[in-house]
PDB file of C-alpha atoms in Angstrom:
ATOM      1  CA  MET A 105       0.000   0.000   0.000  1.00  0.00           C
ATOM      2  CA  GLU A 106       1.358   3.391  -0.940  1.00  0.00           C
ATOM      3  CA  PHE A 107       1.041   6.190   1.570  1.00  0.00           C
ATOM      4  CA  PRO A 108       1.344   9.865   0.639  1.00  0.00           C
ATOM      5  CA  LYS A 109       4.902  11.186   0.626  1.00  0.00           C
ATOM      6  CA  ASN A 110       6.024  13.006   3.788  1.00  0.00           C
ATOM      7  CA  ASN A 111       3.560  10.917   5.755  1.00  0.00           C
ATOM      8  CA  ILE A 112       4.672   9.740   9.201  1.00  0.00           C
ATOM      9  CA  ILE A 113       3.616   6.139   8.447  1.00  0.00           C
ATOM     10  CA  ASN A 114       5.369   6.071   5.075  1.00  0.00           C
ATOM     11  CA  ASP A 115       8.532   7.652   6.533  1.00  0.00           C
ATOM     12  CA  TRP A 116       8.626   5.160   9.408  1.00  0.00           C
ATOM     13  CA  LEU A 117       8.084   2.170   7.097  1.00  0.00           C
ATOM     14  CA  GLU A 118      10.875   3.320   4.796  1.00  0.00           C
ATOM     15  CA  ASN A 119      13.307   3.586   7.727  1.00  0.00           C
ATOM     16  CA  ASN A 120      12.211   0.688   9.949  1.00  0.00           C
ATOM     17  CA  GLY A 121       9.701  -1.393   8.094  1.00  0.00           C
ATOM     18  CA  SER A 122       9.674  -5.029   7.257  1.00  0.00           C
ATOM     19  CA  PRO A 123       7.206  -6.937   5.072  1.00  0.00           C
ATOM     20  CA  GLU A 124       5.339  -8.095   8.192  1.00  0.00           C
ATOM     21  CA  ILE A 125       4.997  -4.598   9.615  1.00  0.00           C
ATOM     22  CA  GLU A 126       3.982  -3.182   6.252  1.00  0.00           C
ATOM     23  CA  LYS A 127       1.275  -5.838   5.954  1.00  0.00           C
ATOM     24  CA  LEU A 128       0.089  -5.120   9.512  1.00  0.00           C
ATOM     25  CA  VAL A 129      -0.177  -1.398   8.769  1.00  0.00           C
ATOM     26  CA  GLU A 130      -2.022  -2.156   5.534  1.00  0.00           C
ATOM     27  CA  LYS A 131      -4.552  -4.337   7.388  1.00  0.00           C
ATOM     28  CA  ASN A 132      -5.026  -1.746  10.133  1.00  0.00           C
ATOM     29  CA  MET A 133      -5.686   0.909   7.475  1.00  0.00           C
ATOM     30  CA  ALA A 134      -8.191  -1.382   5.720  1.00  0.00           C
ATOM     31  CA  ILE A 135     -10.039  -2.035   8.995  1.00  0.00           C
ATOM     32  CA  ALA A 136     -10.131   1.685   9.831  1.00  0.00           C
ATOM     33  CA  ASN A 137     -11.431   2.484   6.333  1.00  0.00           C
ATOM     34  CA  LYS A 138     -14.108  -0.212   6.624  1.00  0.00           C
ATOM     35  CA  ILE A 139     -15.275   1.187   9.989  1.00  0.00           C
ATOM     36  CA  TYR A 140     -15.398   4.691   8.536  1.00  0.00           C
ATOM     37  CA  GLU A 141     -17.454   3.441   5.548  1.00  0.00           C
ATOM     38  CA  MET A 142     -19.838   1.624   7.910  1.00  0.00           C
ATOM     39  CA  LEU A 143     -20.327   4.832   9.902  1.00  0.00           C
ATOM     40  CA  GLN A 144     -20.975   6.873   6.760  1.00  0.00           C
ATOM     41  CA  LYS A 145     -23.467   4.288   5.482  1.00  0.00           C
ATOM     42  CA  ARG A 146     -25.461   4.683   8.712  1.00  0.00           C
ATOM     43  CA  GLY A 147     -25.162   8.455   8.833  1.00  0.00           C
ATOM     44  CA  LEU A 148     -23.050   8.228  11.995  1.00  0.00           C
ATOM     45  CA  LYS A 149     -19.995  10.166  13.076  1.00  0.00           C
ATOM     46  CA  PRO A 150     -16.976   8.902  15.016  1.00  0.00           C
ATOM     47  CA  ALA A 151     -18.419  10.603  18.110  1.00  0.00           C
ATOM     48  CA  ASP A 152     -21.535   8.413  17.743  1.00  0.00           C
ATOM     49  CA  LEU A 153     -19.362   5.304  17.689  1.00  0.00           C
ATOM     50  CA  ALA A 154     -17.562   6.567  20.797  1.00  0.00           C
ATOM     51  CA  ARG A 155     -20.908   6.933  22.567  1.00  0.00           C
ATOM     52  CA  LEU A 156     -22.056   3.452  21.442  1.00  0.00           C
ATOM     53  CA  LEU A 157     -18.824   1.878  22.712  1.00  0.00           C
ATOM     54  CA  ASN A 158     -18.553   4.040  25.835  1.00  0.00           C
ATOM     55  CA  LYS A 159     -15.172   5.365  24.655  1.00  0.00           C
ATOM     56  CA  LYS A 160     -13.669   8.817  24.392  1.00  0.00           C
ATOM     57  CA  PRO A 161     -14.043  10.425  20.950  1.00  0.00           C
ATOM     58  CA  SER A 162     -10.264  10.931  20.855  1.00  0.00           C
ATOM     59  CA  GLU A 163      -9.754   7.157  21.093  1.00  0.00           C
ATOM     60  CA  ILE A 164     -12.085   6.545  18.151  1.00  0.00           C
ATOM     61  CA  SER A 165     -10.273   9.244  16.171  1.00  0.00           C
ATOM     62  CA  LYS A 166      -6.985   7.445  16.804  1.00  0.00           C
ATOM     63  CA  TRP A 167      -8.542   4.165  15.638  1.00  0.00           C
ATOM     64  CA  LEU A 168      -9.748   5.733  12.407  1.00  0.00           C
ATOM     65  CA  THR A 169      -6.287   7.063  11.502  1.00  0.00           C
ATOM     66  CA  GLY A 170      -5.206   3.490  10.817  1.00  0.00           C
ATOM     67  CA  THR A 171      -2.301   3.653  13.261  1.00  0.00           C
ATOM     68  CA  HIS A 172      -4.139   1.588  15.877  1.00  0.00           C
ATOM     69  CA  THR A 173      -3.684  -2.192  15.994  1.00  0.00           C
ATOM     70  CA  PHE A 174      -7.172  -3.603  16.476  1.00  0.00           C
ATOM     71  CA  THR A 175      -7.767  -6.608  18.683  1.00  0.00           C
ATOM     72  CA  THR A 176     -10.397  -9.148  17.711  1.00  0.00           C
ATOM     73  CA  LYS A 177     -12.267  -8.118  20.867  1.00  0.00           C
ATOM     74  CA  THR A 178     -12.444  -4.488  19.704  1.00  0.00           C
ATOM     75  CA  ILE A 179     -13.414  -5.496  16.175  1.00  0.00           C
ATOM     76  CA  THR A 180     -16.175  -7.723  17.558  1.00  0.00           C
ATOM     77  CA  LYS A 181     -17.525  -4.912  19.762  1.00  0.00           C
ATOM     78  CA  ILE A 182     -17.638  -2.557  16.778  1.00  0.00           C
ATOM     79  CA  GLU A 183     -19.308  -5.205  14.614  1.00  0.00           C
ATOM     80  CA  THR A 184     -21.907  -5.772  17.331  1.00  0.00           C
ATOM     81  CA  VAL A 185     -22.886  -2.118  17.799  1.00  0.00           C
ATOM     82  CA  LEU A 186     -22.935  -1.425  14.042  1.00  0.00           C
ATOM     83  CA  GLY A 187     -24.639  -4.706  13.145  1.00  0.00           C
ATOM     84  CA  GLU A 188     -22.246  -5.632  10.347  1.00  0.00           C
ATOM     85  CA  ASP A 189     -19.073  -7.668  10.006  1.00  0.00           C
ATOM     86  CA  ILE A 190     -15.833  -5.783   9.524  1.00  0.00           C
ATOM     87  CA  ILE A 191     -13.945  -8.983   8.789  1.00  0.00           C
ATOM     88  CA  HIS A 192     -15.768 -11.861   7.173  1.00  0.00           C
ATOM     89  CA  ILE A 193     -14.333 -15.303   7.771  1.00  0.00           C
ATOM     90  CA  GLU A 194     -15.820 -18.287   5.984  1.00  0.00           C
ATOM     91  CA  PRO A 195     -17.212 -20.770   8.500  1.00  0.00           C
ATOM     92  CA  GLN A 196     -15.316 -24.021   8.609  1.00  0.00           C
ATOM     93  CA  LYS A 197     -17.255 -27.036   7.478  1.00  0.00           C
ATOM     94  CA  GLU A 198     -16.586 -30.363   9.060  1.00  0.00           C
ATOM     95  CA  TYR A 199     -17.069 -33.439   6.958  1.00  0.00           C
ATOM     96  CA  VAL A 200     -17.809 -36.753   8.625  1.00  0.00           C
ATOM     97  CA  TYR A 201     -18.040 -39.873   6.521  1.00  0.00           C
ATOM     98  CA  PHE A 202     -19.660 -43.055   7.713  1.00  0.00           C
ATOM     99  CA  LYS A 203     -21.246 -46.224   6.376  1.00  0.00           C
ATOM    100  CA  VAL A 204     -24.810 -47.231   7.086  1.00  0.00           C
ATOM    101  CA  ALA A 205     -26.141 -50.804   6.952  1.00  0.00           C
ATOM    102  CA  VAL A 206     -29.402 -51.106   5.000  1.00  0.00           C
ATOM    103  CA  SER A 207     -30.164 -54.785   5.618  1.00  0.00           C
ATOM    104  CA  ASN A 208     -29.037 -57.755   7.695  1.00  0.00           C
ATOM    105  CA  GLU A 209     -27.368 -59.547   4.769  1.00  0.00           C
ATOM    106  CA  ILE A 210     -23.656 -59.050   4.313  1.00  0.00           C
ATOM    107  CA  ASP A 211     -22.901 -57.710   0.831  1.00  0.00           C
ATOM    108  CA  GLU A 212     -20.293 -54.962   0.980  1.00  0.00           C
ATOM    109  CA  GLU A 213     -21.084 -53.654  -2.508  1.00  0.00           C
ATOM    110  CA  THR A 214     -24.776 -52.944  -1.939  1.00  0.00           C
ATOM    111  CA  LEU A 215     -25.234 -52.552   1.798  1.00  0.00           C
ATOM    112  CA  PHE A 216     -22.973 -49.613   2.520  1.00  0.00           C
ATOM    113  CA  GLU A 217     -22.629 -46.258   0.912  1.00  0.00           C
ATOM    114  CA  LYS A 218     -20.531 -43.205   1.617  1.00  0.00           C
ATOM    115  CA  SER A 219     -22.500 -40.374   3.242  1.00  0.00           C
ATOM    116  CA  GLU A 220     -21.687 -36.782   4.087  1.00  0.00           C
ATOM    117  CA  VAL A 221     -22.765 -35.022   7.255  1.00  0.00           C
ATOM    118  CA  PHE A 222     -22.256 -31.287   7.700  1.00  0.00           C
ATOM    119  CA  THR A 223     -22.028 -30.144  11.282  1.00  0.00           C
ATOM    120  CA  ASN A 224     -22.750 -26.681  12.483  1.00  0.00           C
ATOM    121  CA  GLY A 225     -21.664 -26.020  16.038  1.00  0.00           C
ATOM    122  CA  PHE A 226     -22.336 -29.373  17.653  1.00  0.00           C
ATOM    123  CA  GLU A 227     -20.169 -32.375  18.403  1.00  0.00           C
ATOM    124  CA  ILE A 228     -20.555 -35.722  16.685  1.00  0.00           C
ATOM    125  CA  ASP A 229     -18.996 -38.932  17.914  1.00  0.00           C
ATOM    126  CA  LYS A 230     -16.659 -39.657  15.022  1.00  0.00           C
ATOM    127  CA  LYS A 231     -16.203 -43.275  16.109  1.00  0.00           C
ATOM    128  CA  ALA A 232     -19.523 -44.402  14.653  1.00  0.00           C
ATOM    129  CA  SER A 233     -19.617 -48.104  13.873  1.00  0.00           C
TER     130      SER A 233
END
């Protein structure tokens, strides 16, 4: 991500940066921009977000500069009060395969078939016989 010249972030990255830090700064900027867009979409100002989160407006201003490293806890709080995800992560799907007997006769070719089960937030005993 290119920052404007003579920008404190750009100057610091040029002197001290590493690929990891540059990527971190880029992600922080993207999160701050997303929050700002979400506020604009709702007709809210940073001061409104401060009130919703019980924070000082100066803290929210710092967040929106992109120089703040967001924790997942902070991101989740913001998502909750604004009712929209900042970061969307695809839910993990768990695949469980098992065989089911359809009669008492033993014929491996016709009695068993491969089945898929999708779980969503509950445990399944994976040692099904």
